[in-house]
Tab-separated table of C-alpha atoms in Angstrom:
chain	number	residue	atom	x	y	z
A	1	MET	CA	65.269	139.719	203.196
A	2	ARG	CA	64.590	143.398	203.721
A	3	GLY	CA	61.426	144.421	205.561
A	4	ALA	CA	58.756	146.651	204.034
A	5	ARG	CA	59.841	149.656	206.122
A	6	GLU	CA	63.472	149.345	205.045
A	7	GLN	CA	62.463	148.990	201.410
A	8	ALA	CA	60.337	152.146	201.701
A	9	VAL	CA	63.203	154.146	203.210
A	10	ARG	CA	65.531	153.008	200.437
A	11	ARG	CA	63.010	153.901	197.715
A	12	ARG	CA	62.770	157.490	198.962
A	13	ALA	CA	66.402	157.762	200.023
A	14	ASN	CA	66.958	160.846	197.845
A	15	HIS	CA	63.559	162.482	198.256
A	16	ALA	CA	63.712	165.720	200.227
A	17	ARG	CA	62.169	165.837	203.705
A	18	PHE	CA	61.916	169.628	204.007
A	19	ARG	CA	58.468	171.227	203.725
A	20	PRO	CA	58.785	174.868	202.581
A	21	GLY	CA	57.290	177.194	205.154
A	22	GLN	CA	57.566	174.815	208.092
A	23	ARG	CA	58.233	176.736	211.297
A	24	GLY	CA	60.333	174.104	213.005
A	25	GLY	CA	64.001	174.665	212.215
A	26	PHE	CA	65.466	172.337	209.613
A	27	TYR	CA	68.548	171.602	207.560
A	28	GLU	CA	68.963	169.230	204.632
A	29	SER	CA	72.002	168.390	202.535
A	30	PHE	CA	72.754	166.331	199.463
A	31	PHE	CA	76.481	165.919	199.012
A	32	GLN	CA	78.842	164.186	196.608
A	33	ARG	CA	82.445	163.248	197.305
A	34	ALA	CA	85.061	161.337	195.356
A	35	ASN	CA	88.774	160.555	195.301
A	36	HIS	CA	91.413	160.195	192.619
A	37	PRO	CA	92.221	156.463	192.231
A	38	SER	CA	95.829	156.790	193.375
A	39	ARG	CA	96.725	160.404	194.252
A	40	PRO	CA	95.676	162.365	197.393
A	41	LEU	CA	93.134	164.476	195.512
A	42	ALA	CA	89.427	164.689	196.299
A	43	PHE	CA	86.327	166.835	196.003
A	44	TRP	CA	83.291	167.425	198.227
A	45	ILE	CA	80.238	169.263	196.885
A	46	ARG	CA	77.180	170.006	199.010
A	47	TYR	CA	73.710	171.312	198.143
A	48	THR	CA	72.082	172.485	201.383
A	49	LEU	CA	69.028	174.259	202.729
A	50	PHE	CA	68.997	175.954	206.100
A	51	SER	CA	65.786	177.143	207.759
A	52	PRO	CA	66.150	178.716	211.235
A	53	ALA	CA	63.619	177.740	213.899
A	54	GLY	CA	60.577	180.027	213.882
A	55	ARG	CA	61.703	182.012	210.817
A	56	PRO	CA	60.876	180.040	207.662
A	57	GLU	CA	60.944	183.282	205.659
A	58	ALA	CA	64.715	183.419	206.329
A	59	ALA	CA	65.399	179.987	204.803
A	60	GLU	CA	68.420	179.887	202.500
A	61	GLY	CA	69.963	177.583	199.966
A	62	GLU	CA	73.699	176.967	200.186
A	63	LEU	CA	76.308	175.635	197.799
A	64	TRP	CA	79.559	174.342	199.314
A	65	ALA	CA	82.559	173.003	197.425
A	66	VAL	CA	85.995	171.877	198.568
A	67	TYR	CA	88.814	170.607	196.369
A	68	PHE	CA	91.434	168.807	198.466
A	69	ASP	CA	94.975	168.708	197.122
A	70	GLY	CA	97.136	166.630	199.436
A	71	GLU	CA	100.138	166.998	197.152
A	72	SER	CA	100.428	170.777	197.283
A	73	GLY	CA	98.707	171.193	200.638
A	74	ARG	CA	96.342	173.784	199.110
A	75	HIS	CA	92.609	173.216	199.456
A	76	ALA	CA	90.082	175.335	197.565
A	77	VAL	CA	87.052	176.176	199.731
A	78	ALA	CA	83.981	177.914	198.304
A	79	LYS	CA	80.479	178.723	199.535
A	80	ARG	CA	77.448	180.548	198.130
A	81	GLU	CA	74.176	181.459	199.877
A	82	VAL	CA	70.893	182.501	198.234
A	83	PRO	CA	67.325	183.015	199.503
A	84	PHE	CA	65.412	179.748	199.378
A	85	ALA	CA	62.056	181.137	198.278
A	86	GLY	CA	61.847	181.446	194.496
A	87	ARG	CA	65.443	180.330	193.873
A	88	CYS	CA	65.699	176.825	195.337
A	89	ASP	CA	63.764	173.601	195.160
A	90	PHE	CA	64.240	170.328	197.031
A	91	ASP	CA	61.782	167.846	195.502
A	92	ARG	CA	59.880	165.678	198.002
A	93	GLY	CA	58.845	163.173	195.348
A	94	ALA	CA	61.998	162.697	193.264
A	95	PHE	CA	65.765	163.110	193.288
A	96	ALA	CA	65.854	166.699	192.037
A	97	VAL	CA	67.656	169.553	193.809
A	98	THR	CA	68.040	173.165	192.671
A	99	VAL	CA	70.039	175.866	194.441
A	100	ASP	CA	69.861	178.991	192.276
A	101	ASP	CA	71.371	177.907	188.937
A	102	ALA	CA	73.031	174.765	190.331
A	103	ARG	CA	71.404	171.385	189.725
A	104	LEU	CA	71.652	167.894	191.200
A	105	GLY	CA	69.752	164.821	190.065
A	106	PRO	CA	70.214	161.247	188.923
A	107	GLY	CA	73.661	160.942	187.375
A	108	ARG	CA	74.456	164.665	187.092
A	109	LEU	CA	75.516	167.696	189.122
A	110	THR	CA	76.403	171.216	187.974
A	111	GLY	CA	77.086	174.479	189.745
A	112	ALA	CA	79.569	177.048	191.007
A	113	ALA	CA	80.441	178.737	194.288
A	114	GLY	CA	82.919	181.307	195.547
A	115	GLU	CA	84.675	184.171	193.818
A	116	GLY	CA	88.118	184.961	192.430
A	117	GLU	CA	90.918	182.499	193.068
A	118	GLY	CA	88.780	180.661	195.638
A	119	ALA	CA	85.991	179.918	193.166
A	120	VAL	CA	85.047	176.309	192.422
A	121	SER	CA	82.762	175.190	189.597
A	122	TRP	CA	81.718	171.754	188.409
A	123	ASP	CA	79.962	169.921	185.597
A	124	LEU	CA	80.043	166.271	186.566
A	125	SER	CA	78.341	162.968	185.830
A	126	PHE	CA	78.225	159.857	187.986
A	127	ALA	CA	77.119	156.266	187.469
A	128	GLY	CA	76.745	153.057	189.445
A	129	GLY	CA	76.633	153.098	193.202
A	130	GLY	CA	74.517	150.110	194.162
A	131	GLU	CA	71.652	150.088	196.654
A	132	PRO	CA	71.246	152.914	199.179
A	133	LEU	CA	73.021	152.249	202.478
A	134	LEU	CA	71.279	153.041	205.766
A	135	LEU	CA	73.506	153.992	208.693
A	136	PHE	CA	70.598	153.645	211.167
A	137	PRO	CA	67.846	151.033	211.574
A	138	ALA	CA	65.051	151.815	209.106
A	139	ALA	CA	62.514	152.628	211.853
A	140	LEU	CA	64.593	155.600	213.033
A	141	TYR	CA	64.330	157.482	209.740
A	142	ASP	CA	60.733	158.489	210.477
A	143	ALA	CA	61.129	158.697	214.261
A	144	PRO	CA	61.610	161.918	216.280
A	145	LEU	CA	65.062	160.766	217.412
A	146	PRO	CA	67.773	161.037	216.389
A	147	LYS	CA	67.136	164.592	215.268
A	148	ALA	CA	69.805	164.237	212.570
A	149	LYS	CA	69.416	161.508	209.916
A	150	SER	CA	72.041	160.270	207.463
A	151	LEU	CA	72.227	157.748	204.640
A	152	VAL	CA	74.220	156.993	201.491
A	153	GLY	CA	72.001	157.328	198.441
A	154	ALA	CA	74.520	155.708	196.086
A	155	PRO	CA	77.767	154.147	197.361
A	156	LEU	CA	80.689	153.498	195.010
A	157	CYS	CA	79.790	155.916	192.227
A	158	VAL	CA	82.230	156.475	189.373
A	159	TYR	CA	82.552	160.112	188.292
A	160	SER	CA	83.443	161.884	185.067
A	161	GLY	CA	83.597	165.492	183.964
A	162	VAL	CA	85.518	168.604	184.941
A	163	LEU	CA	85.850	170.495	188.215
A	164	ARG	CA	87.553	173.891	188.130
A	165	ALA	CA	89.595	175.063	191.138
A	166	PHE	CA	92.461	177.555	191.512
A	167	GLY	CA	91.739	178.629	187.928
A	168	GLN	CA	92.577	175.202	186.516
A	169	ASP	CA	90.446	172.382	185.137
A	170	VAL	CA	90.604	169.060	186.978
A	171	ASP	CA	89.472	166.002	185.021
A	172	VAL	CA	87.747	163.685	187.521
A	173	SER	CA	87.167	160.813	185.093
A	174	GLY	CA	87.473	157.523	186.950
A	175	TRP	CA	87.335	159.068	190.420
A	176	VAL	CA	85.286	156.948	192.846
A	177	GLY	CA	83.056	158.206	195.635
A	178	SER	CA	79.450	158.412	196.764
A	179	GLN	CA	76.213	160.399	196.742
A	180	ASN	CA	74.855	161.138	200.221
A	181	HIS	CA	71.817	162.657	201.934
A	182	ASN	CA	71.321	163.996	205.462
A	183	TRP	CA	68.687	166.101	207.192
A	184	GLY	CA	67.248	167.035	210.558
A	185	THR	CA	65.949	169.582	213.027
A	186	LYS	CA	69.253	169.866	214.888
A	187	HIS	CA	72.858	168.924	214.190
A	188	THR	CA	74.287	166.083	216.256
A	189	ASP	CA	75.954	167.626	219.305
A	190	LEU	CA	79.308	165.874	218.813
A	191	TYR	CA	80.322	163.355	216.175
A	192	ALA	CA	83.017	161.780	214.084
A	193	TRP	CA	81.925	160.488	210.680
A	194	GLY	CA	83.907	158.373	208.275
A	195	GLN	CA	83.512	156.740	204.905
A	196	VAL	CA	85.663	154.777	202.477
A	197	ALA	CA	84.414	154.244	198.929
A	198	GLY	CA	86.795	151.526	197.775
A	199	PHE	CA	89.864	150.399	199.701
A	200	ASP	CA	93.329	149.995	198.217
A	201	GLY	CA	93.337	146.409	196.960
A	202	HIS	CA	89.601	145.983	197.678
A	203	PRO	CA	87.938	148.490	195.329
A	204	ASP	CA	84.428	147.067	195.815
A	205	SER	CA	84.385	147.365	199.626
A	206	PHE	CA	82.597	150.278	201.287
A	207	LEU	CA	82.615	151.550	204.884
A	208	GLU	CA	80.190	153.943	206.578
A	209	VAL	CA	80.705	154.654	210.289
A	210	ALA	CA	79.972	157.328	212.877
A	211	THR	CA	80.586	157.898	216.580
A	212	ALA	CA	78.176	160.358	218.177
A	213	ARG	CA	77.133	161.811	221.512
A	214	LEU	CA	73.884	163.676	222.130
A	215	LYS	CA	73.224	166.282	224.791
A	216	ILE	CA	69.845	165.993	226.509
A	217	GLY	CA	69.465	168.950	228.829
A	218	PRO	CA	72.679	169.113	230.883
A	219	LEU	CA	73.463	165.418	230.344
A	220	TRP	CA	75.471	163.667	227.626
A	221	THR	CA	74.561	160.261	226.250
A	222	PRO	CA	77.201	157.540	225.988
A	223	ARG	CA	79.094	157.279	222.699
A	224	MET	CA	77.089	155.508	220.005
A	225	THR	CA	78.846	153.969	216.995
A	226	PRO	CA	76.681	152.615	214.164
A	227	LEU	CA	78.735	150.923	211.440
A	228	VAL	CA	78.031	149.321	208.072
A	229	LEU	CA	80.662	147.503	206.004
A	230	ARG	CA	79.970	146.113	202.540
A	231	HIS	CA	82.580	143.547	201.573
A	232	GLN	CA	82.568	140.814	198.927
A	233	GLY	CA	78.840	141.177	198.264
A	234	GLU	CA	77.814	141.052	201.943
A	235	GLU	CA	76.453	143.896	204.066
A	236	ILE	CA	77.697	143.719	207.659
A	237	ALA	CA	75.320	146.076	209.474
A	238	LEU	CA	76.236	146.766	213.110
A	239	ARG	CA	73.750	149.604	213.545
A	240	SER	CA	71.101	148.664	216.116
A	241	LEU	CA	70.869	151.041	219.073
A	242	GLY	CA	72.064	148.394	221.508
A	243	ARG	CA	75.006	147.443	219.306
A	244	ALA	CA	75.924	151.098	218.729
A	245	VAL	CA	76.042	151.810	222.488
A	246	ARG	CA	78.096	148.666	223.219
A	247	ALA	CA	80.675	149.505	220.541
A	248	ASP	CA	84.025	150.823	221.703
A	249	ALA	CA	85.129	154.123	220.140
A	250	SER	CA	87.183	157.218	220.870
A	251	PHE	CA	88.396	160.154	218.812
A	252	ASP	CA	90.414	163.314	219.190
A	253	TYR	CA	92.097	165.740	216.819
A	254	PHE	CA	92.967	163.957	214.528
A	255	THR	CA	92.660	160.208	215.150
A	256	TRP	CA	89.633	157.958	215.612
A	257	ARG	CA	89.495	154.329	216.737
A	258	PHE	CA	86.375	152.159	216.771
A	259	ARG	CA	85.373	148.548	217.309
A	260	SER	CA	81.997	146.810	217.104
A	261	GLU	CA	81.212	143.102	217.224
A	262	THR	CA	78.693	140.306	217.534
A	263	ASP	CA	79.246	136.643	218.341
A	264	ARG	CA	79.835	136.053	214.613
A	265	VAL	CA	81.847	139.040	213.439
A	266	SER	CA	83.911	142.000	214.622
A	267	VAL	CA	84.982	145.149	212.793
A	268	GLU	CA	87.820	147.233	214.197
A	269	GLY	CA	89.210	150.354	212.561
A	270	ARG	CA	91.328	153.457	212.727
A	271	ILE	CA	90.916	156.661	210.724
A	272	SER	CA	93.452	159.478	210.902
A	273	ALA	CA	94.706	162.517	209.037
A	274	ARG	CA	97.203	165.334	209.471
A	275	PRO	CA	95.908	168.711	210.657
A	276	GLU	CA	96.872	170.251	207.307
A	277	ASP	CA	94.595	167.791	205.498
A	278	PHE	CA	91.505	169.356	207.104
A	279	VAL	CA	89.479	172.439	206.271
A	280	GLY	CA	87.299	174.114	208.892
A	281	LEU	CA	83.660	174.965	208.110
A	282	GLU	CA	80.877	176.675	210.062
A	283	TYR	CA	77.550	174.832	210.238
A	284	ARG	CA	74.605	176.895	211.424
A	285	ASN	CA	72.285	174.979	213.747
A	286	PRO	CA	68.507	175.335	213.180
A	287	PRO	CA	67.745	175.948	216.898
A	288	GLY	CA	70.534	178.548	216.999
A	289	GLY	CA	74.283	178.740	217.304
A	290	VAL	CA	77.122	177.609	215.068
A	291	LYS	CA	79.117	174.388	215.118
A	292	HIS	CA	82.548	173.744	213.639
A	293	CYS	CA	83.018	170.937	211.107
A	294	LEU	CA	86.575	169.713	210.566
A	295	ASN	CA	86.449	168.103	207.148
A	296	THR	CA	88.898	166.040	205.111
A	297	LYS	CA	88.460	163.577	202.277
A	298	ILE	CA	92.101	162.451	202.113
A	299	ALA	CA	92.461	160.583	205.404
A	300	ALA	CA	94.002	157.165	206.044
A	301	CYS	CA	91.906	154.210	207.170
A	302	SER	CA	92.607	150.658	208.284
A	303	VAL	CA	89.812	148.182	209.049
A	304	THR	CA	90.166	144.620	210.315
A	305	LEU	CA	87.238	142.274	209.753
A	306	ARG	CA	87.213	139.114	211.878
A	307	ARG	CA	84.734	136.302	211.379
A	308	LYS	CA	84.085	133.926	214.263
A	309	ASN	CA	82.566	130.503	214.773
A	310	LEU	CA	81.739	129.349	218.305
A	311	GLY	CA	83.977	132.089	219.648
A	312	ARG	CA	87.012	131.185	217.531
A	313	GLU	CA	88.366	133.321	214.712
A	314	VAL	CA	88.037	131.594	211.359
A	315	GLU	CA	88.910	134.471	209.006
A	316	VAL	CA	90.747	137.784	209.337
A	317	VAL	CA	90.749	140.383	206.558
A	318	THR	CA	92.451	143.786	206.718
A	319	LEU	CA	91.301	146.604	204.443
A	320	THR	CA	93.395	149.746	204.106
A	321	THR	CA	93.595	152.998	202.227
A	322	ALA	CA	96.408	155.514	202.502
A	323	ARG	CA	94.597	158.743	201.453
A	324	ARG	CA	91.046	157.942	200.306
A	325	ALA	CA	88.967	158.085	203.495
A	326	ALA	CA	86.434	160.752	204.423
A	327	PHE	CA	86.781	161.978	208.013
A	328	GLU	CA	84.744	164.696	209.678
A	329	ILE	CA	84.389	165.935	213.247
A	330	LEU	CA	81.507	168.183	214.330
A	331	THR	CA	82.152	170.036	217.579
A	332	ASP	CA	81.493	173.080	219.723
A	333	ASP	CA	85.129	173.116	220.821
A	334	ARG	CA	87.121	176.067	219.530
A	335	GLY	CA	90.551	174.731	220.491
A	336	HIS	CA	91.056	172.396	217.533
A	337	GLY	CA	93.493	174.688	215.739
A	338	VAL	CA	91.983	174.298	212.255
A	339	ALA	CA	91.373	177.589	210.450
A	340	ILE	CA	87.707	178.166	209.641
A	341	ARG	CA	87.452	178.770	205.914
A	342	ALA	CA	83.691	179.009	205.250
């Protein structure tokens, strides 16, 4: 049974947290991503606000769009920025987002970004998704730390409509993905984030996982790996702070391994992609500075779920996908070798 606090967080999962005019720096993003059922094709569309610390009058709305084509190796990357005041609205009481003439709300997203051959536009619908998924314990969503919050507003959405990239229309009918929401006063100092919306052979299973380190003054925290796996109608939530710190995880460019367990269950996984599957993006940080996001939505993922009874394994299930996993790395390192596109 879910507690009252968790139910409250889920009810307002897609309500904006930004207060226009607030002087503390802030960012907030609503993003959608989906994959073709069988081909290495995907899209990622992001509606974002960025308000630098101490300068709320400089707040901007941003539209980001990436179309990943793992067959040709060409990825369309587009971005548009507009002043926030008078041209954007992030509703604090409903799921309603406006960035200039682009719209996002229940079941629908429209917009355009970029120019010329790099332009991307979209007019899409989505349905389904199930209950919101919380990557952190519910109490942390209204706490000062972590400074960056993340959740999945609607896992396992089915999309329809047309996205236009490279001057061609792409019919996304039947593509499966998710609607997501994140916000905060500062980007996480270093992280890997992954998601699978439907595995090959297990289309109803969903994975959300992250490995993060925070910098407090000159010191770095240990790696923390919260993980949630939905499989066969059950939510396996390994997300408490203690569990996240005890999890085993490591990542580099461009492979990530993680493992988390209790006395009843363990989840072990690997996410990887080729360098050419990534696009590089610049994320401005509200306190100042710029971080690099290495972003792909056509990664490979393998997850092994082990159930235990009195210390003995009683069931082992392996979930895999060849090219349908989301994989991002946020870093200050400039030696990753991925070209920054936006």
